[in-house]
Amino acid sequence: MLVSAILGIIEEDTGKCHFWNAEHPFQILYRDGKTNYMENSVSMNKIGFVGEADLFILRESQRTISP
C-alpha cells in the first residue's frame, strides 16, 4: 500500500513553516482572495514505496507566512 501525506511544522513566533510532501497534492495558501501554491515539487516518494535506496530523497521546504 502507498500513502501520500504532508507533514508540516509552524513556528508560531516567527511564522516560519517547514514542510515535507510525500507525493500529495501541493498545499495552497489562501490570503486576501488570492491563492498561491506553497511549493512546486514533492519532497519524497509516497510512504510505502519500495525501491532503490538511492531513490529515497527527503527535501524540506520552507516558507514564512504572516499571521
Coordinates of C-alpha atoms in Angstrom, one line a residue:
M1 CA 0.0 0.0 0.0
L2 CA 1.2 3.5 -0.8
V3 CA 0.2 6.6 1.1
S4 CA 0.6 10.3 0.2
A5 CA 1.0 12.8 3.0
I6 CA 2.1 16.2 4.0
L7 CA 3.8 16.9 7.3
G8 CA 4.2 20.5 8.4
I9 CA 5.6 22.4 11.4
I10 CA 4.8 26.0 12.0
E11 CA 7.0 28.2 14.3
E12 CA 4.3 30.4 15.8
D13 CA 6.6 33.1 17.0
T14 CA 8.3 33.6 13.5
G15 CA 5.7 32.4 11.1
K16 CA 8.2 30.0 9.5
C17 CA 6.7 26.8 8.0
H18 CA 8.7 23.7 7.5
F19 CA 7.0 21.0 5.4
W20 CA 7.6 17.7 3.6
N21 CA 5.4 16.4 0.8
A22 CA 5.2 12.7 0.0
E23 CA 3.6 12.9 -3.4
H24 CA 0.4 14.6 -2.0
P25 CA -1.3 17.4 -3.9
F26 CA 0.5 20.7 -3.3
Q27 CA -0.8 22.8 -0.3
I28 CA -2.3 26.1 -1.2
L29 CA -2.1 29.3 0.8
Y30 CA -5.3 31.4 0.5
R31 CA -4.9 35.1 1.5
D32 CA -6.8 38.2 0.6
G33 CA -8.8 36.4 -2.1
K34 CA -5.7 35.1 -3.8
T35 CA -4.3 31.5 -3.9
N36 CA -0.6 30.5 -4.1
Y37 CA 1.0 27.1 -4.0
M38 CA 3.4 26.8 -1.1
E39 CA 5.8 24.6 -3.1
N40 CA 6.4 23.5 -6.6
S41 CA 7.9 20.0 -6.2
V42 CA 7.4 16.9 -4.0
S43 CA 9.8 16.3 -1.1
M44 CA 9.9 12.5 -1.3
N45 CA 8.2 9.4 -2.7
K46 CA 4.9 8.1 -1.3
I47 CA 5.1 6.4 2.0
G48 CA 5.4 2.6 1.5
F49 CA 7.4 3.0 -1.7
V50 CA 9.8 0.1 -2.0
G51 CA 12.7 0.6 -4.4
E52 CA 16.3 1.5 -4.7
A53 CA 17.7 3.1 -1.6
D54 CA 19.2 6.0 -3.6
L55 CA 15.7 6.9 -4.8
F56 CA 14.6 7.9 -1.3
I57 CA 15.2 11.6 -1.2
L58 CA 13.8 13.8 1.6
R59 CA 13.8 17.6 1.0
E60 CA 12.5 20.1 3.4
S61 CA 10.6 23.1 2.0
Q62 CA 10.3 26.4 4.0
R63 CA 8.1 29.4 3.7
T64 CA 7.4 32.3 6.1
I65 CA 3.8 33.4 6.4
S66 CA 2.3 36.3 8.3
P67 CA -0.5 35.8 10.9

